XYZ file of C-alpha atoms in Angstrom:
746
model
C 18.153 -2.358 -76.273
C 14.424 -0.877 -76.188
C 13.937 2.846 -77.815
C 12.269 3.749 -74.873
C 15.807 3.039 -72.591
C 17.472 6.272 -71.721
C 19.699 4.435 -69.102
C 23.194 5.007 -71.389
C 22.158 8.536 -71.649
C 25.332 10.637 -70.788
C 29.095 9.873 -71.034
C 29.333 8.417 -67.467
C 30.860 5.336 -67.420
C 30.036 2.181 -65.743
C 33.248 2.426 -63.360
C 32.004 5.887 -62.944
C 28.196 5.091 -61.710
C 29.676 2.458 -58.893
C 32.238 4.882 -57.490
C 29.327 7.542 -57.599
C 26.760 4.590 -56.168
C 29.230 3.860 -53.191
C 30.502 7.185 -52.604
C 27.027 8.035 -52.554
C 25.656 5.110 -49.485
C 28.593 6.008 -47.645
C 27.659 9.577 -47.248
C 24.251 8.665 -46.900
C 25.379 6.304 -43.991
C 27.489 9.393 -42.592
C 24.313 11.545 -42.566
C 22.488 8.770 -40.317
C 25.193 8.173 -38.174
C 25.531 12.166 -37.489
C 21.938 12.139 -36.798
C 21.422 14.449 -39.698
C 17.644 15.535 -40.484
C 15.410 12.984 -42.290
C 14.339 15.630 -45.139
C 18.036 16.391 -45.765
C 19.369 12.416 -45.595
C 16.374 11.899 -48.404
C 17.600 14.538 -50.557
C 20.494 12.983 -50.987
C 19.479 10.260 -51.409
C 17.690 11.323 -54.331
C 20.471 13.445 -55.673
C 22.789 10.646 -55.708
C 20.703 8.539 -57.788
C 20.273 11.261 -60.088
C 24.644 11.817 -60.485
C 24.583 8.364 -60.993
C 22.109 8.181 -63.920
C 21.698 11.797 -65.451
C 18.538 12.496 -66.719
C 16.275 10.521 -64.105
C 13.991 12.719 -61.665
C 13.693 11.265 -57.952
C 10.658 11.509 -55.821
C 10.298 9.871 -52.082
C 7.149 10.065 -50.840
C 6.125 9.064 -47.410
C 3.433 6.978 -46.384
C 0.635 8.223 -43.395
C -2.322 6.365 -42.806
C -3.526 5.703 -46.664
C -2.146 9.070 -48.025
C 1.132 9.933 -49.656
C 2.724 13.057 -48.494
C 6.148 15.165 -49.969
C 9.779 13.439 -48.799
C 12.296 14.621 -50.793
C 12.125 15.239 -54.527
C 14.935 17.918 -55.502
C 14.280 17.836 -59.126
C 10.962 17.733 -59.763
C 8.967 21.204 -60.205
C 7.612 22.315 -56.973
C 4.114 23.234 -58.589
C 3.392 19.051 -59.239
C 5.105 18.230 -55.968
C 2.477 20.318 -54.195
C -0.397 18.887 -56.253
C 0.533 15.312 -55.361
C 1.135 15.496 -51.856
C -1.549 13.828 -49.859
C -2.483 11.812 -52.557
C -4.769 8.370 -51.186
C -3.155 5.010 -52.563
C -5.583 2.910 -54.312
C -5.703 0.568 -57.108
C -5.710 3.409 -60.177
C -3.720 6.044 -58.311
C -0.363 6.613 -60.694
C 2.639 4.952 -60.205
C 3.217 5.571 -56.024
C -0.361 5.748 -54.575
C -0.901 2.081 -56.788
C 2.690 0.729 -55.519
C 2.059 1.858 -52.465
C -1.704 0.193 -52.505
C -0.208 -2.811 -54.117
C 2.954 -3.064 -51.994
C 5.046 -3.964 -55.463
C 6.966 -2.194 -58.250
C 4.988 -0.618 -60.518
C 6.195 0.933 -63.942
C 4.400 3.243 -65.988
C 6.175 3.573 -69.539
C 3.899 6.499 -70.694
C 1.327 8.116 -68.396
C -0.611 9.581 -71.540
C -1.936 6.473 -72.462
C -1.476 4.014 -69.240
C -5.263 4.106 -67.369
C -3.379 4.262 -63.877
C -2.556 8.009 -64.688
C -6.169 8.089 -66.201
C -6.888 11.127 -63.426
C -3.363 12.472 -62.916
C -1.973 12.645 -66.565
C -3.114 16.010 -66.924
C -0.662 17.254 -64.041
C 2.375 14.839 -64.679
C 1.678 16.116 -68.786
C 1.542 19.628 -68.068
C 4.815 19.500 -65.941
C 6.732 17.839 -68.796
C 6.763 14.485 -67.447
C 6.507 11.357 -69.687
C 6.892 8.171 -67.723
C 7.239 6.787 -63.668
C 8.747 4.013 -62.078
C 7.837 3.085 -58.650
C 8.896 1.147 -55.958
C 6.676 0.898 -52.426
C 9.792 1.493 -49.319
C 9.401 -1.342 -47.149
C 10.794 -2.018 -43.464
C 11.593 -5.412 -42.381
C 8.021 -6.764 -41.652
C 7.354 -5.972 -44.878
C 5.013 -3.145 -44.066
C 5.004 0.230 -46.697
C 6.433 3.027 -45.642
C 6.697 5.181 -48.740
C 7.399 4.885 -52.388
C 10.606 5.801 -54.181
C 9.427 6.843 -58.183
C 11.976 7.789 -61.529
C 10.758 9.966 -63.782
C 11.046 10.492 -66.463
C 10.354 13.122 -69.835
C 10.233 10.707 -72.437
C 8.029 7.929 -72.685
C 10.757 5.014 -71.127
C 11.218 1.254 -69.756
C 13.316 0.249 -67.097
C 16.247 -2.239 -67.907
C 17.622 -4.656 -65.441
C 20.839 -2.888 -64.417
C 17.831 0.254 -64.230
C 15.572 -2.351 -62.096
C 18.818 -3.185 -59.260
C 18.945 0.510 -59.387
C 15.309 1.281 -57.884
C 15.603 -1.374 -55.469
C 19.020 -0.321 -53.964
C 17.841 3.180 -53.353
C 14.790 2.314 -52.046
C 16.633 -0.221 -49.467
C 18.431 2.863 -48.964
C 15.258 5.025 -47.990
C 13.856 1.996 -45.995
C 17.437 2.548 -43.707
C 16.723 5.975 -43.785
C 13.167 5.446 -42.232
C 14.114 2.767 -40.131
C 16.728 4.619 -38.577
C 14.601 8.156 -38.077
C 12.255 6.032 -36.593
C 15.014 4.320 -34.297
C 16.098 7.881 -33.170
C 12.571 9.141 -32.476
C 11.780 6.046 -30.199
C 15.075 7.000 -28.204
C 14.339 10.422 -27.778
C 10.772 10.104 -26.678
C 11.730 7.416 -24.520
C 14.848 9.750 -23.394
C 11.948 12.260 -23.062
C 9.904 10.240 -20.753
C 12.327 8.558 -18.612
C 13.275 12.931 -17.798
C 9.462 13.170 -17.438
C 9.151 10.282 -14.892
C 11.569 11.897 -12.926
C 10.091 15.185 -13.375
C 6.870 15.332 -13.795
C 5.536 11.890 -11.768
C 4.455 12.616 -8.433
C 4.823 8.686 -7.417
C 8.288 8.871 -6.723
C 10.919 7.654 -8.473
C 14.086 6.434 -7.892
C 17.358 4.009 -9.282
C 19.162 1.946 -6.627
C 23.081 0.438 -7.942
C 23.473 -3.258 -7.512
C 24.159 -2.797 -3.849
C 20.865 -0.871 -3.423
C 22.059 2.539 -2.751
C 20.228 5.407 -4.341
C 22.254 6.671 -7.642
C 18.736 8.986 -8.433
C 16.084 10.377 -6.676
C 12.827 12.878 -8.235
C 11.291 15.309 -5.669
C 8.492 12.913 -4.881
C 10.928 10.479 -3.342
C 13.035 12.736 -1.507
C 9.564 14.362 0.141
C 8.451 10.685 0.808
C 11.439 10.020 2.590
C 12.181 13.173 4.702
C 15.708 13.343 3.708
C 17.459 15.740 1.596
C 18.917 14.869 -1.837
C 22.252 14.704 -0.519
C 21.433 12.602 2.923
C 19.115 10.214 0.302
C 21.825 9.868 -2.215
C 24.146 7.239 -1.650
C 21.954 5.623 1.418
C 21.075 1.766 1.549
C 17.455 1.581 0.716
C 16.903 -1.185 3.286
C 17.657 1.111 6.142
C 14.399 3.090 5.356
C 12.987 -0.359 5.451
C 10.705 -1.663 8.638
C 12.050 -4.949 10.142
C 9.045 -6.998 8.977
C 8.942 -6.275 5.567
C 12.709 -6.191 4.996
C 12.956 -9.927 4.164
C 10.372 -9.428 1.451
C 12.606 -6.607 0.010
C 15.742 -7.776 -0.019
C 13.633 -10.942 -1.918
C 12.200 -8.355 -4.637
C 15.646 -6.189 -5.211
C 17.378 -9.975 -5.840
C 15.185 -11.286 -8.415
C 14.977 -7.675 -10.554
C 18.686 -8.150 -10.451
C 18.038 -11.468 -11.736
C 16.182 -10.086 -14.867
C 12.540 -10.660 -13.519
C 10.651 -7.473 -12.829
C 8.657 -7.130 -8.996
C 5.529 -5.687 -7.756
C 5.277 -5.990 -4.340
C 4.019 -3.994 -1.312
C 6.135 -2.480 2.186
C 6.037 -0.277 4.601
C 8.922 2.181 5.169
C 9.860 4.524 7.939
C 11.009 7.958 7.185
C 13.007 10.485 8.861
C 10.802 11.612 10.714
C 9.174 8.047 12.230
C 6.399 7.915 9.820
C 5.722 4.292 8.935
C 4.597 4.798 4.935
C 3.122 2.667 2.932
C 4.243 1.659 -0.804
C 3.231 -0.095 -3.594
C 6.840 -0.220 -5.594
C 7.603 -1.379 -9.199
C 10.894 -2.776 -9.956
C 12.804 -3.257 -13.109
C 16.394 -3.901 -13.980
C 18.578 -1.694 -15.273
C 20.840 -3.436 -18.572
C 23.466 -1.556 -20.146
C 25.156 -3.565 -22.667
C 23.270 -7.287 -21.129
C 24.484 -6.284 -17.743
C 22.336 -5.463 -15.337
C 23.562 -2.229 -13.570
C 20.909 -1.498 -10.614
C 17.324 -1.473 -10.538
C 14.453 1.629 -11.589
C 11.941 2.115 -8.918
C 8.318 3.658 -9.064
C 7.018 3.503 -5.386
C 3.396 4.869 -5.155
C 1.808 5.895 -1.626
C -0.532 3.886 -0.541
C -0.639 4.802 3.016
C -4.000 5.826 2.525
C -5.229 2.796 1.220
C -4.024 0.592 3.783
C -5.865 2.543 6.623
C -9.152 1.996 4.460
C -8.814 -1.495 4.488
C -7.919 -1.872 7.703
C -10.710 -0.049 8.302
C -12.951 -2.003 6.228
C -11.031 -5.521 7.861
C -12.776 -3.927 11.214
C -16.045 -2.997 9.716
C -16.018 -6.364 8.244
C -15.041 -9.139 10.958
C -15.842 -7.172 13.876
C -18.961 -5.808 16.005
C -18.952 -1.908 15.482
C -20.438 -1.387 19.421
C -18.035 -3.143 21.319
C -15.534 -3.626 18.710
C -15.180 -7.783 19.547
C -15.003 -10.225 16.655
C -18.487 -10.497 14.907
C -19.889 -13.876 13.713
C -17.958 -13.809 10.142
C -14.754 -13.673 12.344
C -15.883 -16.057 15.003
C -16.927 -19.083 12.883
C -13.722 -18.591 10.969
C -11.839 -19.050 14.393
C -14.410 -21.905 15.716
C -13.449 -23.637 12.305
C -9.820 -23.611 13.187
C -10.651 -24.974 16.485
C -12.307 -27.484 15.352
C -9.711 -28.532 12.671
C -6.869 -28.104 15.770
C -9.346 -30.126 17.750
C -9.779 -33.437 15.325
C -6.082 -32.896 14.480
C -4.582 -32.558 18.040
C -7.563 -34.752 20.019
C -7.933 -32.312 22.380
C -11.060 -30.615 23.474
C -12.774 -27.052 23.538
C -15.891 -25.168 24.300
C -18.221 -22.757 22.747
C -20.649 -20.560 25.643
C -23.997 -19.201 23.629
C -24.666 -16.349 26.277
C -27.759 -13.931 26.311
C -28.775 -11.164 28.333
C -32.073 -11.728 30.539
C -34.409 -8.749 30.621
C -32.075 -6.871 28.360
C -35.184 -5.696 26.198
C -37.078 -4.527 29.422
C -34.150 -2.267 30.134
C -33.639 -0.954 26.174
C -37.162 -0.145 25.427
C -37.492 1.534 28.827
C -34.593 3.289 29.810
C -33.694 4.020 25.716
C -30.949 2.477 23.013
C -28.241 4.730 24.084
C -28.528 3.273 27.693
C -29.005 -0.255 26.186
C -25.610 0.047 24.198
C -23.645 1.711 26.883
C -24.565 -1.599 28.925
C -23.700 -4.067 26.126
C -20.163 -2.221 25.578
C -19.571 -2.551 29.705
C -20.929 -6.503 29.486
C -18.461 -7.161 26.617
C -15.846 -5.488 28.701
C -16.682 -7.913 31.655
C -16.236 -10.648 29.577
C -13.474 -10.437 28.100
C -12.152 -9.982 31.911
C -13.494 -13.197 32.498
C -11.773 -15.371 30.065
C -8.162 -15.742 29.282
C -6.301 -14.194 26.287
C -7.244 -16.586 24.097
C -10.414 -16.906 24.264
C -12.720 -15.154 21.644
C -15.030 -13.171 22.921
C -17.890 -12.114 20.121
C -21.019 -10.733 19.770
C -23.700 -12.120 17.742
C -25.845 -9.162 17.953
C -28.700 -7.800 19.893
C -27.490 -9.633 23.374
C -26.033 -11.908 22.540
C -22.671 -13.202 22.895
C -20.538 -16.305 22.151
C -16.890 -17.547 24.046
C -14.693 -19.880 21.885
C -12.649 -21.335 24.440
C -10.210 -23.098 21.886
C -8.099 -25.332 23.916
C -9.740 -26.846 27.554
C -8.132 -29.388 29.812
C -11.975 -31.157 30.299
C -15.685 -29.926 31.063
C -15.053 -29.175 34.330
C -13.280 -26.155 32.892
C -15.566 -24.545 30.622
C -18.125 -25.111 33.312
C -15.943 -22.925 35.590
C -15.996 -20.610 33.375
C -19.409 -20.165 32.794
C -20.114 -19.863 36.094
C -17.384 -16.974 36.896
C -18.533 -15.223 33.557
C -22.622 -15.303 35.446
C -21.237 -14.413 38.738
C -19.427 -11.316 37.301
C -22.659 -10.201 35.909
C -24.357 -10.283 39.660
C -22.771 -6.545 40.380
C -24.535 -3.990 39.225
C -23.581 -2.160 36.171
C -23.666 1.965 36.653
C -24.946 3.345 33.725
C -24.978 7.496 34.079
C -26.918 7.701 36.598
C -28.375 4.344 36.588
C -27.824 1.171 38.562
C -28.419 -1.709 36.351
C -28.490 -5.060 37.664
C -29.060 -8.246 34.747
C -28.307 -11.859 34.421
C -27.467 -13.954 31.917
C -28.418 -17.250 30.323
C -25.915 -19.492 28.416
C -25.877 -22.649 26.439
C -22.729 -24.508 26.323
C -21.718 -27.075 23.898
C -18.253 -29.156 23.119
C -16.151 -29.229 20.290
C -15.823 -31.561 18.299
C -18.102 -33.881 19.606
C -21.436 -31.896 20.023
C -21.214 -30.907 16.178
C -18.859 -30.948 13.299
C -19.328 -27.631 11.865
C -19.611 -24.072 13.144
C -23.283 -23.483 11.818
C -24.148 -26.777 13.925
C -21.853 -26.192 17.004
C -23.311 -22.666 17.135
C -27.253 -23.909 16.581
C -26.991 -26.589 19.044
C -25.404 -24.047 22.068
C -28.217 -21.552 21.292
C -30.426 -24.846 21.588
C -29.192 -25.084 25.395
C -29.231 -21.380 25.763
C -32.886 -21.696 25.635
C -33.007 -24.786 28.216
C -31.298 -22.220 30.018
C -33.894 -19.817 29.770
C -36.096 -22.311 30.594
C -34.762 -23.260 33.852
C -35.510 -20.067 34.676
C -32.820 -17.989 33.628
C -29.492 -16.773 35.522
C -27.912 -20.265 34.989
C -25.976 -22.706 32.296
C -27.089 -25.538 30.562
C -24.987 -28.055 28.700
C -26.297 -29.222 25.907
C -27.777 -32.625 25.199
C -29.271 -34.423 22.205
C -32.373 -34.563 23.503
C -32.619 -31.013 23.147
C -32.423 -31.575 19.718
C -35.090 -34.408 19.438
C -37.862 -32.791 21.487
C -36.926 -29.379 19.353
C -36.998 -31.087 15.939
C -39.667 -33.572 16.675
C -41.878 -34.312 13.786
C -45.048 -35.382 14.889
C -44.725 -32.333 17.492
C -44.024 -29.489 14.967
C -46.373 -30.934 12.702
C -49.088 -30.218 14.421
C -48.074 -26.785 15.589
C -47.495 -26.023 11.777
C -51.196 -27.218 11.172
C -52.464 -23.883 13.627
C -49.422 -21.999 12.519
C -51.303 -19.697 10.122
C -54.743 -19.012 12.267
C -52.758 -18.512 15.198
C -50.351 -15.953 13.398
C -47.644 -17.341 13.688
C -46.311 -17.243 10.688
C -44.787 -13.542 9.287
C -42.630 -12.704 5.826
C -39.621 -10.938 6.316
C -38.337 -9.367 2.967
C -34.425 -8.988 2.009
C -34.049 -6.373 -0.435
C -32.608 -6.887 -3.859
C -29.899 -3.541 -4.767
C -29.037 -2.498 -8.255
C -25.499 -3.280 -8.526
C -25.069 -0.175 -11.330
C -27.345 2.483 -9.574
C -27.492 1.452 -5.451
C -30.978 1.727 -6.518
C -33.750 -1.239 -4.290
C -34.461 -2.970 -7.517
C -36.351 -5.923 -5.910
C -37.538 -7.522 -2.613
C -37.592 -11.154 -1.111
C -40.452 -12.492 1.009
C -38.775 -15.208 3.188
C -41.366 -17.066 5.371
C -40.541 -17.149 9.344
C -42.094 -18.857 12.011
C -41.894 -17.825 15.717
C -43.276 -20.680 17.742
C -44.229 -19.936 21.166
C -42.120 -22.323 22.623
C -39.182 -22.784 20.691
C -38.977 -20.110 19.616
C -37.616 -18.123 15.859
C -37.648 -22.284 13.890
C -34.968 -22.435 10.800
C -37.262 -22.363 7.571
C -34.590 -25.552 6.909
C -36.706 -27.657 9.055
C -40.286 -26.812 8.693
C -39.967 -25.666 5.390
C -39.474 -29.675 4.387
C -41.651 -31.052 6.675
C -44.714 -28.674 5.075
C -43.189 -30.065 1.565
C -43.699 -33.583 2.929
C -47.354 -33.414 4.978
C -48.408 -31.341 2.085
C -49.254 -28.005 4.408
C -46.591 -26.499 1.942
C -50.353 -25.844 -0.680
C -52.305 -23.723 2.077
C -48.870 -22.095 3.334
C -47.244 -21.200 0.018
C -51.017 -19.405 -1.280
C -50.879 -17.776 2.217
C -46.835 -16.372 1.312
C -48.371 -15.540 -2.340
C -51.338 -13.482 -1.249
C -49.493 -11.596 1.646
C -46.085 -10.670 -0.498
C -48.713 -9.667 -3.380
C -50.526 -7.604 -0.748
C -47.340 -5.501 0.753
C -46.101 -5.547 -3.072
C -49.829 -3.524 -3.831
C -49.462 -1.068 -0.434
C -46.099 -0.303 -0.756
C -47.228 1.043 -4.050
C -50.295 2.421 -2.658
C -48.175 4.305 -0.320
C -46.194 6.181 -2.825
C -43.161 4.130 -3.031
C -41.687 3.198 -6.578
C -42.951 -0.291 -7.776
C -40.045 -2.759 -7.506
C -40.389 -6.570 -8.133
C -41.776 -8.791 -5.624
C -39.432 -12.251 -5.474
C -41.612 -15.221 -3.523
C -40.149 -18.519 -3.563
C -42.530 -21.817 -5.112
C -41.835 -25.519 -4.134
C -41.768 -28.361 -6.622
C -45.069 -28.906 -4.735
C -46.309 -26.233 -5.412
C -45.539 -26.562 -9.433
C -47.372 -29.516 -9.262
C -50.709 -28.674 -8.312
C -52.537 -28.921 -12.118
C -54.103 -25.545 -11.561
C -51.358 -23.499 -9.635
C -51.192 -21.179 -12.295
C -54.925 -20.359 -11.933
C -54.167 -19.812 -8.090
C -51.198 -16.507 -9.109
C -53.583 -15.495 -11.196
C -56.531 -15.142 -8.744
C -54.092 -13.840 -5.780
C -53.009 -11.074 -8.880
C -56.292 -10.138 -9.771
C -57.423 -9.809 -5.352
C -54.275 -7.951 -4.668
C -54.149 -5.543 -8.242
C -50.485 -6.177 -8.365
C -49.384 -6.156 -11.904
C -47.812 -9.227 -13.097
C -44.435 -7.745 -13.802
C -43.926 -7.004 -10.445
C -44.204 -10.516 -9.764
C -40.966 -12.843 -9.913
C -41.341 -16.419 -8.677
C -38.334 -18.442 -7.994
C -37.588 -21.682 -8.405
C -34.616 -24.337 -7.996
C -32.740 -25.487 -10.906
C -33.338 -28.533 -9.874
C -36.971 -28.758 -9.626
C -37.177 -27.505 -13.552
C -34.647 -30.103 -14.230
C -36.733 -33.100 -13.462
C -38.710 -32.156 -16.850
C -41.935 -33.074 -15.382
C -45.084 -32.404 -17.393
C -47.326 -30.624 -14.887
C -44.207 -28.490 -13.893
C -43.227 -27.087 -17.265
C -46.773 -26.773 -18.333
C -47.422 -24.506 -15.358
C -44.206 -22.467 -16.020
C -45.682 -21.661 -19.241
C -48.850 -20.729 -18.091
C -47.280 -18.513 -15.173
C -45.320 -17.030 -17.799
C -48.337 -16.318 -20.293
C -49.383 -14.373 -17.503
C -46.704 -11.775 -17.596
C -45.073 -13.438 -14.437
C -41.371 -13.350 -14.496
C -39.283 -16.490 -13.469
C -35.989 -16.344 -11.544
C -33.547 -19.712 -10.804
C -32.496 -19.571 -7.124
C -29.109 -21.234 -5.995
C -27.980 -21.371 -9.062
C -25.030 -23.752 -8.797
C -26.032 -26.281 -5.963
C -27.458 -28.720 -8.843
C -27.444 -28.868 -12.389
C -25.981 -25.710 -13.447
C -26.938 -25.712 -17.205
C -27.860 -22.619 -18.502
C -28.928 -23.502 -22.214
C -31.006 -26.116 -20.699
C -32.738 -23.066 -18.117
C -33.238 -20.816 -21.328
C -36.290 -23.284 -22.641
C -38.722 -22.250 -20.103
C -37.862 -18.036 -20.815
C -35.763 -18.029 -17.196
C -35.959 -14.329 -16.522
C -33.429 -14.391 -13.450
C -30.643 -16.520 -12.224
C -29.400 -16.083 -8.444
C -25.746 -17.229 -8.150
C -25.648 -19.166 -5.044
C -24.049 -17.759 -1.999
C -21.500 -20.570 -1.888
C -19.949 -18.959 -5.236
C -19.630 -15.821 -3.470
C -18.326 -16.169 0.065
C -14.409 -16.081 -1.018
C -14.945 -13.452 -3.528
C -12.510 -12.170 -5.270
C -9.574 -13.724 -3.516
C -10.747 -17.779 -4.716
C -9.802 -17.816 -8.139
C -11.388 -20.586 -9.343
C -15.225 -18.987 -7.541
C -14.171 -15.865 -9.441
C -13.664 -17.246 -12.797
C -16.948 -19.377 -12.313
C -18.606 -16.343 -11.395
C -17.648 -13.902 -14.125
C -18.234 -17.021 -16.797
C -21.974 -17.479 -15.449
C -22.761 -14.128 -15.499
C -21.610 -13.602 -18.866
C -23.403 -16.815 -20.391
C -26.415 -15.483 -18.303
C -26.122 -11.821 -20.078
C -25.747 -13.673 -23.414
C -28.705 -15.096 -22.947
C -30.938 -12.010 -21.843
C -31.281 -13.213 -18.452
C -30.429 -10.543 -15.305
C -28.126 -11.903 -12.618
C -28.476 -11.296 -9.034
C -25.897 -12.634 -6.327
C -26.790 -13.952 -3.032
C -25.220 -14.021 0.284
C -23.120 -10.492 -0.249
C -21.652 -9.714 3.165
C -18.517 -7.982 2.595
C -17.652 -4.531 0.945
C -15.148 -6.393 -1.509
C -17.407 -9.238 -2.450
C -19.663 -5.986 -3.843
C -16.726 -4.543 -5.817
C -15.937 -7.767 -7.114
C -19.308 -8.153 -8.490
C -19.682 -4.565 -9.858
C -16.408 -5.073 -11.397
C -17.444 -8.095 -13.825
C -20.399 -6.515 -14.519
C -23.344 -8.318 -11.935
C -27.004 -6.755 -12.741
C -27.544 -6.886 -8.348
C -27.004 -8.653 -5.123
C -28.538 -9.520 -1.821
C -26.721 -10.116 1.575
C -26.229 -8.628 4.899
C -23.896 -5.774 3.543
C -27.146 -4.105 2.438
C -29.876 -5.668 5.095
C -30.566 -8.613 6.607
C -34.150 -10.076 6.322
C -35.995 -7.542 8.017
C -39.686 -6.320 8.580
C -41.896 -4.271 6.848
C -41.189 -1.389 9.846
C -37.983 -1.797 9.811
C -37.753 -1.191 5.400
C -39.288 2.220 5.848
C -36.338 4.147 5.994
C -34.836 2.331 2.433
C -37.722 2.154 0.868
C -38.173 5.851 1.336
C -35.211 6.498 -0.184
C -35.364 3.784 -3.082
C -31.785 3.320 -3.582
C -29.280 1.528 -0.676
C -26.279 4.440 1.011
C -23.183 2.153 1.415
C -22.150 4.860 4.221
C -24.663 4.026 6.460
C -23.841 0.294 6.445
């Protein structure tokens, strides 16, 4: 035996030690079972070890963070206990600090000479402590909870039996600490459970396996309108409205089967009020058996009402309460599918009031608005309940007849509407007479898409105008052929600038964080004296094909830069002006010189001009285009990629051109936030673009939920009809004066 070993000191036999260990373990386990205080259990543990091996002094320290704190040390001098309380663990922090730091047994035979005690030996020696063996106390995952240490008043080294004793008592200490942690968690869970019932402002209740109320907090009782006595033992299903009963019972059964549920339903309280709830239900499990259901119900009635209001605003015209363009297109798409599937005929009537502008301008907008409401009422009475009467805006209405027997039936409806309009409208003190012009198309033969059908019905309506008004014209292919005949349009387009037929409209770009107007996109419009507004989708390709795009493009750039500078001179905050540039323009060798010349003439600083090009334009990698883009960037002008997602969609490739802004095409935005893949793709594009230091603008934002979704996924800015349609300078004046978009005004 080593000269330092003192295991056999005293007269205690091996049998006696075994008995002391056994009774000590049982006493400690009994204390745990009785939920005695942790300090008492640890103290008894230390004393038991000291009884088994007289002469040793035991210490238990508990680890919190990176410090060891006093747990139990009944035989250590109190001054020493206080001195080491809060010691930081480390690679040279005495026996206990080092054992906890490295998670391994540390044996120091002589504190006076061992380097681990270099910083602490004076404390130990001062209190007559000469050696210290320390082992970490760990949990089932080998995480250090503290240390169990044995001190001697003389230098000593442990025998094999003493090492087993240390290991045994560290395991007992681990068990005690684990028991304390479990007890604390149970107490916290119980307290949270009580708090849920007592303090939760949401309704909290439990149901038995038959769906009867077992318990309910004050919020649940108040929500139901019943007294506690009435509510308890009542079946929850008695409160559920009939239309939601099926899904509620399904959720209840799924919960009883062990699957937590989250669902929305509506119930009717004792007073007859309908209340919408969002319910989270989880099974109550006792001894592995489901004995009931625990529910937390949040009152979402206000949210539901708000959603209904949002739906109303998104799908219905605010003035007439008729379906708007968005809802019309949904129903028209459904009608198209049904017509193709079932091989029946439908019809679309495009109605525009004759001379409405005269009434509106001479008698005022209030009278005009009342007249439009009256017209809407008459249109509803003139058609069947299955028809959709919608207002596109202004004095334009569209009537969708989802199923007709033949073309004559639709013509009869149109004639009835025209006859109905013959009766004067009595608005306040005025007797107003007004007529209408109607364009008629048939589904599906006159168009494969909703947009195509509306456009052709519009053409037919203008034919009715040209035919003298107050009549109906059926669409014929010749109308489209004439309207889109390139030779005729090309000749007119040559003179469009000099005749003042071209104009710029501007659509604001809104910063989604601040709500400020961060930019304007200049959009070219052609108002033809005979055909009215011609779609840019028609005349821009024609201009590119004929080479007119060069002169028209320079005119657009010059006018947009002058307008941007004029707004600055009028005192408005400088914002970026975005102008679309075609491939043809970028192929001009001196195009960047034209940009510089226009900037010099207008006085607009380069950083306030942003040129929009399509991704397919720069992906062609044409040398002239690359050189122009490089020279344009050198001027300080920003580059934006328009309609991103419709071409190659290579973000890394775009970065080669030092692109500043990425505009996500409206096709990705249209179904947000409901369409999962659109949401995922949009989020990914924004994230990658930001990592490449690109600004991201979403196009075609028409609904508030799209705006909220884009805001949540960190999109920088957006534009679309939710904020403003493309508008004239005069119309945009109020928005520029405030400098920010206010959603309450939309």
